[in-house]
Amino acid sequence: RADNLFGTALLMNDENLFKGIQSERCLLLTDACHAGGFNVGLGKNIPKSIDPIQNLFHGLRGRIGIASSSPNELSFEKPMFGNSVFTHFLLKGLRGEAVRGSKEGVVRAKQLYDYVAKSTREATSGQQNPQIYAAGNSLTDAPIFVVPQFTSSLNIKVQFQYEDDNRTVRALEDGSVLKSGQHLGVGFKADTDCFLHILWSDSAGNIGQLFPNPQLSEGSGEIKAGVTYWLPSMGGERWYVLDDSPGEETIFVVASRQRNKKLEELSHAIASLGAASKDIGQKSQLSDEIVREINLMGIASRTAPKGAERKEGSDRRELFASMESSIRLSGAECFDKVTFKHVNR
């Protein structure tokens, strides 16, 4: 409480901060403006020339501190994260992004800090710079978290398709411009059994679920290796049709090795409201929660041959068959997306 700091807060530069903790190693994570909280008004009352915890760690062994910002900076929040920028990337890093590409599967203190610091700086245009504290450099190599490791990557071929005014089927890519009334569909095939969710964020920012589709699965999102799935129909002869509400729209593809129960629950909650639901606030809140959950995942890496892929075909199957790139899931889950501009005719 800002009006009673000494009665309701911990002094971060107090030598008794770690008193009573008997473990050999302890990691302290602080997410605060100048160690004073997110309140900007409170932040102005904190001396900016003093690092509140720098001196504390000089005399301690087995203690590491990672702070969200330097002593003279604010710590920012972003609505799209539903959290502070620092904590968002901290959670993302612990879920595997801090050691992406590593075969060890162990997140170490310095690896976590490097990932969080770089990501936070980029997301705040250099206005927020996380700090790391330790009595010696040796501790920064301390293991602090273990993430799932898999012997092989999982490859999923996903293609977003649309039909232009000449009835030519084209690949939908980031930045494409589609008109109201145009046709759009998705084709996908995995080389291993896995789980997939495909969600569409419309021009109003509300999210609807394209897959699992009751016609194609039992609702769990499980897909079978080697089977080609077509949305909106099994045969691929049908399309989604763009409505008359222009704006920026995004289609998300979430791939996972196991069922993502949280994403399933959120998707079912939105579906239960129905397309004609008048509870705009609840639908918007659920949509925001889904986007935050997706943003915590790793971004799918793409594999592609050196040669350019075909961007058009006479039908959906021909274009999909010519596709050679795929998204690669090396960890437990990841997401891919395409954002396009929807305009009126």
PDB file of N, CA, C and O in Angstrom, residues 169-201:
ATOM      1  N   VAL A 169      -7.166 -20.290 -57.256  1.00  0.00           N
ATOM      2  CA  VAL A 169      -6.871 -20.517 -55.843  1.00  0.00           C
ATOM      3  C   VAL A 169      -5.461 -20.014 -55.539  1.00  0.00           C
ATOM      4  O   VAL A 169      -4.500 -20.379 -56.220  1.00  0.00           O
ATOM      5  N   ARG A 170      -5.346 -19.162 -54.517  1.00  0.00           N
ATOM      6  CA  ARG A 170      -4.059 -18.558 -54.162  1.00  0.00           C
ATOM      7  C   ARG A 170      -3.731 -18.806 -52.695  1.00  0.00           C
ATOM      8  O   ARG A 170      -4.628 -19.032 -51.878  1.00  0.00           O
ATOM      9  N   ALA A 171      -2.442 -18.745 -52.402  1.00  0.00           N
ATOM     10  CA  ALA A 171      -1.990 -18.881 -51.017  1.00  0.00           C
ATOM     11  C   ALA A 171      -2.203 -17.557 -50.289  1.00  0.00           C
ATOM     12  O   ALA A 171      -1.812 -16.500 -50.786  1.00  0.00           O
ATOM     13  N   LEU A 172      -2.852 -17.617 -49.141  1.00  0.00           N
ATOM     14  CA  LEU A 172      -3.071 -16.428 -48.323  1.00  0.00           C
ATOM     15  C   LEU A 172      -1.842 -16.215 -47.445  1.00  0.00           C
ATOM     16  O   LEU A 172      -1.443 -17.107 -46.706  1.00  0.00           O
ATOM     17  N   GLU A 173      -1.253 -15.029 -47.546  1.00  0.00           N
ATOM     18  CA  GLU A 173      -0.035 -14.728 -46.799  1.00  0.00           C
ATOM     19  C   GLU A 173      -0.218 -13.455 -45.988  1.00  0.00           C
ATOM     20  O   GLU A 173      -1.171 -12.695 -46.194  1.00  0.00           O
ATOM     21  N   ASP A 174       0.711 -13.211 -45.067  1.00  0.00           N
ATOM     22  CA  ASP A 174       0.674 -11.970 -44.297  1.00  0.00           C
ATOM     23  C   ASP A 174       0.628 -10.771 -45.237  1.00  0.00           C
ATOM     24  O   ASP A 174       1.412 -10.688 -46.186  1.00  0.00           O
ATOM     25  N   GLY A 175      -0.288  -9.837 -44.985  1.00  0.00           N
ATOM     26  CA  GLY A 175      -0.374  -8.630 -45.790  1.00  0.00           C
ATOM     27  C   GLY A 175      -1.288  -8.755 -46.996  1.00  0.00           C
ATOM     28  O   GLY A 175      -1.509  -7.771 -47.710  1.00  0.00           O
ATOM     29  N   SER A 176      -1.838  -9.952 -47.252  1.00  0.00           N
ATOM     30  CA  SER A 176      -2.761 -10.106 -48.383  1.00  0.00           C
ATOM     31  C   SER A 176      -3.997  -9.237 -48.165  1.00  0.00           C
ATOM     32  O   SER A 176      -4.371  -8.935 -47.030  1.00  0.00           O
ATOM     33  N   VAL A 177      -4.622  -8.825 -49.260  1.00  0.00           N
ATOM     34  CA  VAL A 177      -5.847  -8.025 -49.192  1.00  0.00           C
ATOM     35  C   VAL A 177      -6.981  -8.824 -49.805  1.00  0.00           C
ATOM     36  O   VAL A 177      -6.918  -9.222 -50.972  1.00  0.00           O
ATOM     37  N   LEU A 178      -8.019  -9.092 -49.016  1.00  0.00           N
ATOM     38  CA  LEU A 178      -9.185  -9.830 -49.481  1.00  0.00           C
ATOM     39  C   LEU A 178     -10.423  -8.937 -49.410  1.00  0.00           C
ATOM     40  O   LEU A 178     -10.492  -8.032 -48.572  1.00  0.00           O
ATOM     41  N   LYS A 179     -11.386  -9.194 -50.287  1.00  0.00           N
ATOM     42  CA  LYS A 179     -12.601  -8.390 -50.352  1.00  0.00           C
ATOM     43  C   LYS A 179     -13.781  -9.143 -49.750  1.00  0.00           C
ATOM     44  O   LYS A 179     -13.819 -10.378 -49.745  1.00  0.00           O
ATOM     45  N   SER A 180     -14.743  -8.383 -49.251  1.00  0.00           N
ATOM     46  CA  SER A 180     -15.977  -8.989 -48.740  1.00  0.00           C
ATOM     47  C   SER A 180     -16.582  -9.885 -49.809  1.00  0.00           C
ATOM     48  O   SER A 180     -16.630  -9.522 -50.990  1.00  0.00           O
ATOM     49  N   GLY A 181     -17.032 -11.061 -49.402  1.00  0.00           N
ATOM     50  CA  GLY A 181     -17.621 -12.002 -50.339  1.00  0.00           C
ATOM     51  C   GLY A 181     -16.643 -13.008 -50.912  1.00  0.00           C
ATOM     52  O   GLY A 181     -17.054 -14.017 -51.497  1.00  0.00           O
ATOM     53  N   GLN A 182     -15.338 -12.770 -50.764  1.00  0.00           N
ATOM     54  CA  GLN A 182     -14.367 -13.721 -51.291  1.00  0.00           C
ATOM     55  C   GLN A 182     -14.315 -14.974 -50.429  1.00  0.00           C
ATOM     56  O   GLN A 182     -14.676 -14.975 -49.259  1.00  0.00           O
ATOM     57  N   HIS A 183     -13.832 -16.067 -51.040  1.00  0.00           N
ATOM     58  CA  HIS A 183     -13.792 -17.375 -50.394  1.00  0.00           C
ATOM     59  C   HIS A 183     -12.426 -17.621 -49.756  1.00  0.00           C
ATOM     60  O   HIS A 183     -11.391 -17.232 -50.308  1.00  0.00           O
ATOM     61  N   LEU A 184     -12.436 -18.317 -48.613  1.00  0.00           N
ATOM     62  CA  LEU A 184     -11.206 -18.585 -47.880  1.00  0.00           C
ATOM     63  C   LEU A 184     -11.303 -19.962 -47.246  1.00  0.00           C
ATOM     64  O   LEU A 184     -12.373 -20.397 -46.821  1.00  0.00           O
ATOM     65  N   GLY A 185     -10.166 -20.686 -47.183  1.00  0.00           N
ATOM     66  CA  GLY A 185     -10.150 -22.004 -46.566  1.00  0.00           C
ATOM     67  C   GLY A 185      -8.766 -22.342 -46.043  1.00  0.00           C
ATOM     68  O   GLY A 185      -7.794 -21.605 -46.254  1.00  0.00           O
ATOM     69  N   VAL A 186      -8.664 -23.478 -45.342  1.00  0.00           N
ATOM     70  CA  VAL A 186      -7.397 -23.923 -44.760  1.00  0.00           C
ATOM     71  C   VAL A 186      -7.220 -25.404 -45.038  1.00  0.00           C
ATOM     72  O   VAL A 186      -8.176 -26.189 -44.959  1.00  0.00           O
ATOM     73  N   GLY A 187      -5.981 -25.791 -45.389  1.00  0.00           N
ATOM     74  CA  GLY A 187      -5.642 -27.201 -45.542  1.00  0.00           C
ATOM     75  C   GLY A 187      -4.454 -27.510 -44.651  1.00  0.00           C
ATOM     76  O   GLY A 187      -3.555 -26.677 -44.500  1.00  0.00           O
ATOM     77  N   PHE A 188      -4.432 -28.698 -44.022  1.00  0.00           N
ATOM     78  CA  PHE A 188      -3.288 -29.032 -43.164  1.00  0.00           C
ATOM     79  C   PHE A 188      -3.095 -30.536 -43.065  1.00  0.00           C
ATOM     80  O   PHE A 188      -4.031 -31.321 -43.224  1.00  0.00           O
ATOM     81  N   LYS A 189      -1.847 -30.930 -42.811  1.00  0.00           N
ATOM     82  CA  LYS A 189      -1.482 -32.338 -42.677  1.00  0.00           C
ATOM     83  C   LYS A 189      -0.232 -32.431 -41.805  1.00  0.00           C
ATOM     84  O   LYS A 189       0.731 -31.695 -42.009  1.00  0.00           O
ATOM     85  N   ALA A 190      -0.233 -33.335 -40.827  1.00  0.00           N
ATOM     86  CA  ALA A 190       0.903 -33.501 -39.919  1.00  0.00           C
ATOM     87  C   ALA A 190       1.605 -34.829 -40.195  1.00  0.00           C
ATOM     88  O   ALA A 190       0.972 -35.791 -40.657  1.00  0.00           O
ATOM     89  N   ASP A 191       2.902 -34.881 -39.890  1.00  0.00           N
ATOM     90  CA  ASP A 191       3.628 -36.135 -40.103  1.00  0.00           C
ATOM     91  C   ASP A 191       3.575 -37.047 -38.872  1.00  0.00           C
ATOM     92  O   ASP A 191       4.063 -38.170 -38.894  1.00  0.00           O
ATOM     93  N   THR A 192       2.964 -36.543 -37.779  1.00  0.00           N
ATOM     94  CA  THR A 192       2.822 -37.311 -36.546  1.00  0.00           C
ATOM     95  C   THR A 192       1.483 -36.965 -35.911  1.00  0.00           C
ATOM     96  O   THR A 192       1.012 -35.839 -36.040  1.00  0.00           O
ATOM     97  N   ASP A 193       0.884 -37.912 -35.222  1.00  0.00           N
ATOM     98  CA  ASP A 193      -0.341 -37.607 -34.478  1.00  0.00           C
ATOM     99  C   ASP A 193      -0.068 -36.452 -33.515  1.00  0.00           C
ATOM    100  O   ASP A 193       0.951 -36.446 -32.820  1.00  0.00           O
ATOM    101  N   CYS A 194      -0.962 -35.480 -33.469  1.00  0.00           N
ATOM    102  CA  CYS A 194      -0.775 -34.330 -32.586  1.00  0.00           C
ATOM    103  C   CYS A 194      -2.119 -33.634 -32.388  1.00  0.00           C
ATOM    104  O   CYS A 194      -3.162 -34.160 -32.780  1.00  0.00           O
ATOM    105  N   PHE A 195      -2.082 -32.467 -31.792  1.00  0.00           N
ATOM    106  CA  PHE A 195      -3.306 -31.697 -31.551  1.00  0.00           C
ATOM    107  C   PHE A 195      -3.177 -30.335 -32.227  1.00  0.00           C
ATOM    108  O   PHE A 195      -2.091 -29.729 -32.236  1.00  0.00           O
ATOM    109  N   LEU A 196      -4.277 -29.855 -32.774  1.00  0.00           N
ATOM    110  CA  LEU A 196      -4.261 -28.589 -33.497  1.00  0.00           C
ATOM    111  C   LEU A 196      -5.517 -27.785 -33.167  1.00  0.00           C
ATOM    112  O   LEU A 196      -6.615 -28.344 -33.054  1.00  0.00           O
ATOM    113  N   HIS A 197      -5.336 -26.485 -32.997  1.00  0.00           N
ATOM    114  CA  HIS A 197      -6.465 -25.560 -32.867  1.00  0.00           C
ATOM    115  C   HIS A 197      -6.270 -24.466 -33.916  1.00  0.00           C
ATOM    116  O   HIS A 197      -5.166 -23.930 -34.055  1.00  0.00           O
ATOM    117  N   ILE A 198      -7.319 -24.163 -34.651  1.00  0.00           N
ATOM    118  CA  ILE A 198      -7.268 -23.059 -35.613  1.00  0.00           C
ATOM    119  C   ILE A 198      -8.364 -22.076 -35.220  1.00  0.00           C
ATOM    120  O   ILE A 198      -9.537 -22.427 -35.118  1.00  0.00           O
ATOM    121  N   LEU A 199      -7.944 -20.840 -34.966  1.00  0.00           N
ATOM    122  CA  LEU A 199      -8.853 -19.810 -34.467  1.00  0.00           C
ATOM    123  C   LEU A 199      -8.779 -18.581 -35.358  1.00  0.00           C
ATOM    124  O   LEU A 199      -7.719 -18.232 -35.872  1.00  0.00           O
ATOM    125  N   TRP A 200      -9.910 -17.927 -35.525  1.00  0.00           N
ATOM    126  CA  TRP A 200     -10.003 -16.777 -36.428  1.00  0.00           C
ATOM    127  C   TRP A 200     -10.407 -15.553 -35.621  1.00  0.00           C
ATOM    128  O   TRP A 200     -11.465 -15.521 -35.001  1.00  0.00           O
ATOM    129  N   SER A 201      -9.570 -14.536 -35.639  1.00  0.00           N
ATOM    130  CA  SER A 201      -9.874 -13.258 -35.002  1.00  0.00           C
ATOM    131  C   SER A 201     -10.402 -12.321 -36.075  1.00  0.00           C
ATOM    132  O   SER A 201      -9.684 -11.970 -37.021  1.00  0.00           O
TER     133      SER A 201
END
